[in-house]
Amino acid sequence: MIAEALQYLATAALTGRGYRRFVRYSVNLWSRAGRCSRDWAAHEENSKNAVRAAISGFSQRRTAVVLGSGLLRDVPIEDLADSFDTVVLVDLVHLASVRLRLRGKRYRNVRLIERDVSGYDDLKKGENPEPLGFLRGVPYLDFVVSANLLSQIGRGVKRRYETEASSGMPADTVEQLMAAHMQGLAALPCRSCLVTDISYVVIDRTGRMQEEADLLHGIAPPEAKASWDWPVAPFGEESRDYEIVHKVIAAW
Ligand SMILES: C[S@@+](CC[C@H](N)C(=O)[O-])C[C@H]1O[C@@H](n2cnc3c(N)ncnc32)[C@H](O)[C@@H]1O
């Protein structure tokens, strides 16, 4: 509890006013990742390996952008920082502990940007959402990874859509914005890598599936080059009686 409180206070102090409301989600994720570190290790390594495979054989390594860099647990930051001239980390929140870790590594080529990449505000203004349009302004862009971000965009957009129920947002807001993220990645003039969980199952102690859901809201993901299971909530995390396992894909 004390560690969480310190993480929260230090991060809030370093976070722009418009993004402070997201700090508690990042701190919650950090706590859960710490509790579940053993169960999440294979997922984190698989995610890093997908990024490593995606950048292998590159002749030019100028700028790499990581969307949803978060805790930097499933991103091979050392490989990226060592091999690209500049690495740009984009997230709603960059935790104080992540900033400290980067400072400790003395990376001079890693930049942090706070940004909502959902595209919700564009859609709200009645504009065609182009959530990744800002990448056109990134000089010498050679690589973009969306790092276990897409389903979280869906969650955040759904939560905001339900809170702002009378705001006139289209009924398919979540679907439109998830599709816009995938289209934005596919339309980039450089290589991109999408790592995302696409669905989950709830399994009880007898091994029986109790529930399943599509995390992409019916939007078809690109063809996967790798896929694996991620026990997001092992037995005991949300309940002693069930575990929640997500299916993750990587495409590049
Ligand atoms: C599952 S975490 C990703 C973990 C991260 N890749 C890592 O290596 O630890 C999802 C991340 O997406 C970020 N996120 C969620 N919605 C976002 C949005 N609309 N714009 C930018 N980042 C967002 C969250 O803050 C969180 O850090």
mmCIF file of C-alpha atoms and ligand atoms in Angstrom:
data_model
loop_
_atom_site.group_PDB
_atom_site.id
_atom_site.type_symbol
_atom_site.label_atom_id
_atom_site.label_comp_id
_atom_site.label_asym_id
_atom_site.label_seq_id
_atom_site.Cartn_x
_atom_site.Cartn_y
_atom_site.Cartn_z
ATOM 1 C CA MET A 1 0.000 0.000 0.000
ATOM 2 C CA ILE A 2 2.811 2.400 0.858
ATOM 3 C CA ALA A 3 4.615 1.603 -2.397
ATOM 4 C CA GLU A 4 1.391 2.211 -4.358
ATOM 5 C CA ALA A 5 0.779 5.507 -2.567
ATOM 6 C CA LEU A 6 4.328 6.698 -3.286
ATOM 7 C CA GLN A 7 4.105 5.575 -6.898
ATOM 8 C CA TYR A 8 0.784 7.395 -7.238
ATOM 9 C CA LEU A 9 1.972 10.647 -5.676
ATOM 10 C CA ALA A 10 5.275 10.741 -7.545
ATOM 11 C CA THR A 11 3.614 9.901 -10.877
ATOM 12 C CA ALA A 12 0.774 12.395 -10.416
ATOM 13 C CA ALA A 13 3.335 15.130 -9.750
ATOM 14 C CA LEU A 14 5.121 14.307 -13.026
ATOM 15 C CA THR A 15 1.970 13.918 -15.148
ATOM 16 C CA GLY A 16 0.235 16.662 -17.094
ATOM 17 C CA ARG A 17 -3.053 17.824 -15.600
ATOM 18 C CA GLY A 18 -5.147 16.387 -18.454
ATOM 19 C CA TYR A 19 -3.735 12.901 -17.862
ATOM 20 C CA ARG A 20 -3.695 12.722 -14.066
ATOM 21 C CA ARG A 21 -7.029 10.940 -13.945
ATOM 22 C CA PHE A 22 -5.382 7.951 -15.628
ATOM 23 C CA VAL A 23 -2.611 7.597 -13.043
ATOM 24 C CA ARG A 24 -4.590 5.263 -10.803
ATOM 25 C CA TYR A 25 -5.156 2.822 -13.681
ATOM 26 C CA SER A 26 -1.421 2.719 -14.352
ATOM 27 C CA VAL A 27 -0.633 2.237 -10.666
ATOM 28 C CA ASN A 28 -3.222 -0.573 -10.462
ATOM 29 C CA LEU A 29 -1.650 -2.222 -13.502
ATOM 30 C CA TRP A 30 1.793 -1.872 -11.920
ATOM 31 C CA SER A 31 0.565 -3.538 -8.697
ATOM 32 C CA ARG A 32 -1.067 -6.392 -10.570
ATOM 33 C CA ALA A 33 1.975 -6.901 -12.799
ATOM 34 C CA GLY A 34 4.112 -7.175 -9.662
ATOM 35 C CA ARG A 35 1.763 -9.716 -8.044
ATOM 36 C CA CYS A 36 1.451 -11.762 -11.240
ATOM 37 C CA SER A 37 5.033 -11.426 -12.443
ATOM 38 C CA ARG A 38 5.693 -15.166 -12.589
ATOM 39 C CA ASP A 39 2.466 -15.887 -14.493
ATOM 40 C CA TRP A 40 3.035 -12.987 -16.876
ATOM 41 C CA ALA A 41 6.711 -13.709 -17.620
ATOM 42 C CA ALA A 42 6.146 -15.881 -20.704
ATOM 43 C CA HIS A 43 3.698 -13.355 -22.180
ATOM 44 C CA GLU A 44 6.158 -10.516 -21.625
ATOM 45 C CA GLU A 45 8.993 -12.472 -23.240
ATOM 46 C CA ASN A 46 6.782 -13.483 -26.186
ATOM 47 C CA SER A 47 5.807 -9.836 -26.714
ATOM 48 C CA LYS A 48 9.456 -8.728 -26.629
ATOM 49 C CA ASN A 49 10.435 -11.499 -29.032
ATOM 50 C CA ALA A 50 7.722 -10.413 -31.480
ATOM 51 C CA VAL A 51 9.170 -6.885 -31.500
ATOM 52 C CA ARG A 52 12.709 -8.238 -31.874
ATOM 53 C CA ALA A 53 11.587 -10.363 -34.839
ATOM 54 C CA ALA A 54 9.749 -7.400 -36.371
ATOM 55 C CA ILE A 55 12.874 -5.198 -36.357
ATOM 56 C CA SER A 56 15.341 -7.864 -37.400
ATOM 57 C CA GLY A 57 16.963 -7.201 -40.737
ATOM 58 C CA PHE A 58 16.215 -3.466 -40.712
ATOM 59 C CA SER A 59 18.771 -1.509 -42.701
ATOM 60 C CA GLN A 60 17.686 1.862 -41.281
ATOM 61 C CA ARG A 61 17.042 2.296 -37.566
ATOM 62 C CA ARG A 62 16.390 5.962 -37.050
ATOM 63 C CA THR A 63 13.190 6.518 -35.024
ATOM 64 C CA ALA A 64 11.051 3.878 -33.305
ATOM 65 C CA VAL A 65 7.734 4.702 -31.619
ATOM 66 C CA VAL A 66 6.197 2.525 -28.908
ATOM 67 C CA LEU A 67 2.456 3.049 -28.469
ATOM 68 C CA GLY A 68 1.228 1.948 -25.023
ATOM 69 C CA SER A 69 4.734 1.729 -23.574
ATOM 70 C CA GLY A 70 3.247 1.683 -20.051
ATOM 71 C CA LEU A 71 5.388 -0.210 -17.569
ATOM 72 C CA LEU A 72 7.936 -1.243 -20.222
ATOM 73 C CA ARG A 73 7.488 -4.859 -19.147
ATOM 74 C CA ASP A 74 6.622 -6.320 -22.532
ATOM 75 C CA VAL A 75 8.731 -3.962 -24.664
ATOM 76 C CA PRO A 76 12.425 -4.761 -25.353
ATOM 77 C CA ILE A 77 13.483 -1.237 -24.458
ATOM 78 C CA GLU A 78 17.186 -2.123 -24.236
ATOM 79 C CA ASP A 79 17.192 -3.526 -27.800
ATOM 80 C CA LEU A 80 15.253 -0.549 -29.142
ATOM 81 C CA ALA A 81 17.333 2.085 -27.348
ATOM 82 C CA ASP A 82 20.569 0.375 -28.372
ATOM 83 C CA SER A 83 19.674 -0.024 -32.018
ATOM 84 C CA PHE A 84 17.566 3.060 -32.925
ATOM 85 C CA ASP A 85 18.779 6.655 -32.949
ATOM 86 C CA THR A 86 15.614 7.775 -31.149
ATOM 87 C CA VAL A 87 12.891 5.875 -29.309
ATOM 88 C CA VAL A 88 9.617 7.642 -28.546
ATOM 89 C CA LEU A 89 7.430 6.154 -25.815
ATOM 90 C CA VAL A 90 3.766 7.138 -26.013
ATOM 91 C CA ASP A 91 1.234 6.503 -23.255
ATOM 92 C CA LEU A 92 -1.421 8.287 -21.212
ATOM 93 C CA VAL A 93 0.887 8.004 -18.207
ATOM 94 C CA HIS A 94 4.583 7.288 -17.652
ATOM 95 C CA LEU A 95 5.010 5.987 -14.126
ATOM 96 C CA ALA A 96 7.596 7.582 -11.868
ATOM 97 C CA SER A 97 9.304 4.182 -11.498
ATOM 98 C CA VAL A 98 9.544 3.837 -15.289
ATOM 99 C CA ARG A 99 11.053 7.325 -15.580
ATOM 100 C CA LEU A 100 13.538 6.434 -12.838
ATOM 101 C CA ARG A 101 14.497 3.194 -14.552
ATOM 102 C CA LEU A 102 15.098 5.000 -17.840
ATOM 103 C CA ARG A 103 17.175 7.629 -16.064
ATOM 104 C CA GLY A 104 19.197 4.893 -14.357
ATOM 105 C CA LYS A 105 19.990 3.372 -17.751
ATOM 106 C CA ARG A 106 21.153 6.820 -18.922
ATOM 107 C CA TYR A 107 19.346 6.525 -22.249
ATOM 108 C CA ARG A 108 19.838 9.821 -24.027
ATOM 109 C CA ASN A 109 17.763 8.797 -27.018
ATOM 110 C CA VAL A 110 14.468 7.893 -25.309
ATOM 111 C CA ARG A 111 11.674 10.492 -25.304
ATOM 112 C CA LEU A 112 8.388 10.270 -23.416
ATOM 113 C CA ILE A 113 5.108 11.642 -24.738
ATOM 114 C CA GLU A 114 1.804 11.726 -22.876
ATOM 115 C CA ARG A 115 -0.931 11.255 -25.398
ATOM 116 C CA ASP A 116 -4.378 9.706 -25.770
ATOM 117 C CA VAL A 117 -4.121 7.659 -28.960
ATOM 118 C CA SER A 118 -7.737 6.483 -28.923
ATOM 119 C CA GLY A 119 -9.063 9.107 -31.359
ATOM 120 C CA TYR A 120 -12.130 9.624 -29.142
ATOM 121 C CA ASP A 121 -11.848 13.426 -29.150
ATOM 122 C CA ASP A 122 -11.714 13.571 -32.966
ATOM 123 C CA LEU A 123 -14.844 11.473 -33.218
ATOM 124 C CA LYS A 124 -16.536 13.643 -30.614
ATOM 125 C CA LYS A 125 -15.801 16.712 -32.751
ATOM 126 C CA GLY A 126 -17.459 14.949 -35.684
ATOM 127 C CA GLU A 127 -14.144 14.414 -37.458
ATOM 128 C CA ASN A 128 -12.920 11.284 -39.148
ATOM 129 C CA PRO A 129 -10.813 9.663 -36.411
ATOM 130 C CA GLU A 130 -7.164 9.355 -37.337
ATOM 131 C CA PRO A 131 -5.672 8.393 -33.980
ATOM 132 C CA LEU A 132 -2.229 7.668 -35.411
ATOM 133 C CA GLY A 133 -2.167 10.701 -37.708
ATOM 134 C CA PHE A 134 0.286 12.410 -35.348
ATOM 135 C CA LEU A 135 2.947 9.893 -36.436
ATOM 136 C CA ARG A 136 3.202 11.759 -39.750
ATOM 137 C CA GLY A 137 4.959 14.500 -37.803
ATOM 138 C CA VAL A 138 7.608 12.150 -36.397
ATOM 139 C CA PRO A 139 10.829 12.604 -38.385
ATOM 140 C CA TYR A 140 12.684 9.601 -39.814
ATOM 141 C CA LEU A 141 10.095 7.115 -38.590
ATOM 142 C CA ASP A 142 11.270 3.551 -39.254
ATOM 143 C CA PHE A 143 9.237 1.447 -36.808
ATOM 144 C CA VAL A 144 6.048 1.598 -34.724
ATOM 145 C CA VAL A 145 4.887 -0.980 -32.200
ATOM 146 C CA SER A 146 1.469 -1.064 -30.586
ATOM 147 C CA ALA A 147 2.385 -2.849 -27.370
ATOM 148 C CA ASN A 148 -0.555 -4.579 -25.718
ATOM 149 C CA LEU A 149 -2.530 -1.362 -26.077
ATOM 150 C CA LEU A 150 -5.460 -2.002 -28.405
ATOM 151 C CA SER A 151 -7.780 -3.843 -26.012
ATOM 152 C CA GLN A 152 -7.051 -1.160 -23.412
ATOM 153 C CA ILE A 153 -8.091 1.516 -25.879
ATOM 154 C CA GLY A 154 -11.328 -0.434 -26.281
ATOM 155 C CA ARG A 155 -11.866 -0.563 -22.510
ATOM 156 C CA GLY A 156 -11.148 3.124 -22.021
ATOM 157 C CA VAL A 157 -13.333 4.190 -24.936
ATOM 158 C CA LYS A 158 -16.206 1.982 -23.757
ATOM 159 C CA ARG A 159 -15.946 3.412 -20.239
ATOM 160 C CA ARG A 160 -15.940 6.996 -21.542
ATOM 161 C CA TYR A 161 -18.750 6.298 -24.023
ATOM 162 C CA GLU A 162 -20.940 4.891 -21.239
ATOM 163 C CA THR A 163 -20.135 7.810 -18.917
ATOM 164 C CA GLU A 164 -20.931 10.353 -21.629
ATOM 165 C CA ALA A 165 -24.075 8.502 -22.694
ATOM 166 C CA SER A 166 -25.905 11.581 -23.952
ATOM 167 C CA SER A 167 -22.989 13.144 -25.825
ATOM 168 C CA GLY A 168 -24.198 12.085 -29.281
ATOM 169 C CA MET A 169 -21.278 9.744 -29.913
ATOM 170 C CA PRO A 170 -22.033 7.108 -32.561
ATOM 171 C CA ALA A 171 -23.309 3.749 -31.281
ATOM 172 C CA ASP A 172 -20.315 2.003 -32.853
ATOM 173 C CA THR A 173 -17.730 4.313 -31.259
ATOM 174 C CA VAL A 174 -15.659 1.449 -29.801
ATOM 175 C CA GLU A 175 -15.634 -0.510 -33.065
ATOM 176 C CA GLN A 176 -14.773 2.588 -35.149
ATOM 177 C CA LEU A 177 -11.842 3.533 -32.939
ATOM 178 C CA MET A 178 -10.425 0.039 -32.711
ATOM 179 C CA ALA A 179 -10.625 -0.291 -36.495
ATOM 180 C CA ALA A 180 -9.006 3.155 -36.875
ATOM 181 C CA HIS A 181 -6.033 2.005 -34.752
ATOM 182 C CA MET A 182 -5.473 -1.074 -36.911
ATOM 183 C CA GLN A 183 -5.933 0.907 -40.141
ATOM 184 C CA GLY A 184 -3.548 3.571 -38.861
ATOM 185 C CA LEU A 185 -0.848 0.973 -38.229
ATOM 186 C CA ALA A 186 -1.417 -0.719 -41.586
ATOM 187 C CA ALA A 187 -1.199 2.613 -43.447
ATOM 188 C CA LEU A 188 2.158 3.651 -41.977
ATOM 189 C CA PRO A 189 4.995 4.125 -44.476
ATOM 190 C CA CYS A 190 7.261 2.032 -42.223
ATOM 191 C CA ARG A 191 7.055 -1.394 -40.588
ATOM 192 C CA SER A 192 4.679 -1.746 -37.674
ATOM 193 C CA CYS A 193 4.074 -4.485 -35.137
ATOM 194 C CA LEU A 194 0.724 -5.024 -33.463
ATOM 195 C CA VAL A 195 0.826 -7.008 -30.227
ATOM 196 C CA THR A 196 -2.621 -7.279 -28.697
ATOM 197 C CA ASP A 197 -4.882 -9.526 -26.712
ATOM 198 C CA ILE A 198 -7.873 -10.372 -28.860
ATOM 199 C CA SER A 199 -10.137 -12.427 -26.566
ATOM 200 C CA TYR A 200 -10.368 -13.985 -23.120
ATOM 201 C CA VAL A 201 -11.825 -17.006 -21.386
ATOM 202 C CA VAL A 202 -12.836 -17.495 -17.751
ATOM 203 C CA ILE A 203 -11.950 -21.019 -16.580
ATOM 204 C CA ASP A 204 -12.994 -22.673 -13.323
ATOM 205 C CA ARG A 205 -10.984 -25.117 -11.220
ATOM 206 C CA THR A 206 -12.407 -28.116 -13.065
ATOM 207 C CA GLY A 207 -11.004 -26.679 -16.297
ATOM 208 C CA ARG A 208 -14.442 -25.797 -17.579
ATOM 209 C CA MET A 209 -14.865 -22.567 -19.533
ATOM 210 C CA GLN A 210 -17.415 -20.324 -17.828
ATOM 211 C CA GLU A 211 -17.300 -17.309 -20.101
ATOM 212 C CA GLU A 212 -15.549 -16.033 -23.214
ATOM 213 C CA ALA A 213 -15.434 -12.659 -24.915
ATOM 214 C CA ASP A 214 -14.015 -10.952 -27.980
ATOM 215 C CA LEU A 215 -11.837 -8.028 -26.909
ATOM 216 C CA LEU A 216 -11.777 -6.546 -30.437
ATOM 217 C CA HIS A 217 -15.556 -6.046 -30.609
ATOM 218 C CA GLY A 218 -15.888 -7.959 -33.858
ATOM 219 C CA ILE A 219 -13.069 -6.137 -35.682
ATOM 220 C CA ALA A 220 -10.875 -8.670 -37.459
ATOM 221 C CA PRO A 221 -7.174 -8.437 -36.524
ATOM 222 C CA PRO A 222 -4.443 -8.804 -39.159
ATOM 223 C CA GLU A 223 -3.030 -12.270 -39.742
ATOM 224 C CA ALA A 224 -0.936 -13.302 -36.742
ATOM 225 C CA LYS A 225 2.686 -14.380 -37.033
ATOM 226 C CA ALA A 226 2.666 -15.539 -33.412
ATOM 227 C CA SER A 227 0.050 -16.152 -30.738
ATOM 228 C CA TRP A 228 0.032 -17.289 -27.121
ATOM 229 C CA ASP A 229 -1.998 -17.330 -23.907
ATOM 230 C CA TRP A 230 -1.612 -14.676 -21.201
ATOM 231 C CA PRO A 231 -2.979 -15.634 -17.762
ATOM 232 C CA VAL A 232 -4.011 -12.066 -16.927
ATOM 233 C CA ALA A 233 -5.747 -13.138 -13.708
ATOM 234 C CA PRO A 234 -4.373 -16.457 -12.413
ATOM 235 C CA PHE A 235 -6.330 -18.348 -9.727
ATOM 236 C CA GLY A 236 -6.406 -16.190 -6.613
ATOM 237 C CA GLU A 237 -5.993 -12.853 -8.393
ATOM 238 C CA GLU A 238 -9.672 -12.026 -8.988
ATOM 239 C CA SER A 239 -11.139 -15.172 -7.415
ATOM 240 C CA ARG A 240 -9.942 -18.424 -5.853
ATOM 241 C CA ASP A 241 -12.411 -20.237 -8.086
ATOM 242 C CA TYR A 242 -11.444 -19.107 -11.573
ATOM 243 C CA GLU A 243 -8.665 -17.791 -13.750
ATOM 244 C CA ILE A 244 -8.882 -15.426 -16.725
ATOM 245 C CA VAL A 245 -6.713 -16.213 -19.719
ATOM 246 C CA HIS A 246 -6.307 -13.841 -22.661
ATOM 247 C CA LYS A 247 -5.338 -14.861 -26.198
ATOM 248 C CA VAL A 248 -2.606 -12.593 -27.582
ATOM 249 C CA ILE A 249 -1.453 -12.205 -31.177
ATOM 250 C CA ALA A 250 1.499 -10.470 -32.772
ATOM 251 C CA ALA A 251 1.418 -9.292 -36.381
ATOM 252 C CA TRP A 252 4.093 -7.428 -38.353
HETATM 253 C C1 LIG B 1 -1.520 -3.545 -20.877
HETATM 254 S S1 LIG B 1 -0.741 -2.003 -20.752
HETATM 255 C C2 LIG B 1 0.649 -2.173 -21.839
HETATM 256 C C3 LIG B 1 1.846 -2.645 -21.138
HETATM 257 C C4 LIG B 1 3.160 -2.113 -21.666
HETATM 258 N N1 LIG B 1 3.294 -2.304 -23.095
HETATM 259 C C5 LIG B 1 4.327 -2.711 -20.930
HETATM 260 O O1 LIG B 1 5.343 -3.057 -21.566
HETATM 261 O O2 LIG B 1 4.281 -2.801 -19.711
HETATM 262 C C6 LIG B 1 -1.738 -0.896 -21.701
HETATM 263 C C7 LIG B 1 -1.161 0.511 -21.730
HETATM 264 O O3 LIG B 1 -1.954 1.283 -22.621
HETATM 265 C C8 LIG B 1 -2.095 2.573 -22.091
HETATM 266 N N2 LIG B 1 -3.294 3.165 -22.691
HETATM 267 C C9 LIG B 1 -4.581 2.766 -22.544
HETATM 268 N N3 LIG B 1 -5.397 3.555 -23.286
HETATM 269 C C10 LIG B 1 -4.593 4.448 -23.921
HETATM 270 C C11 LIG B 1 -4.846 5.518 -24.818
HETATM 271 N N4 LIG B 1 -6.087 5.825 -25.194
HETATM 272 N N5 LIG B 1 -3.802 6.239 -25.275
HETATM 273 C C12 LIG B 1 -2.535 5.933 -24.880
HETATM 274 N N6 LIG B 1 -2.221 4.923 -24.048
HETATM 275 C C13 LIG B 1 -3.246 4.198 -23.559
HETATM 276 C C14 LIG B 1 -2.213 2.347 -20.591
HETATM 277 O O4 LIG B 1 -1.885 3.516 -19.885
HETATM 278 C C15 LIG B 1 -1.222 1.203 -20.368
HETATM 279 O O5 LIG B 1 0.047 1.684 -20.048
#
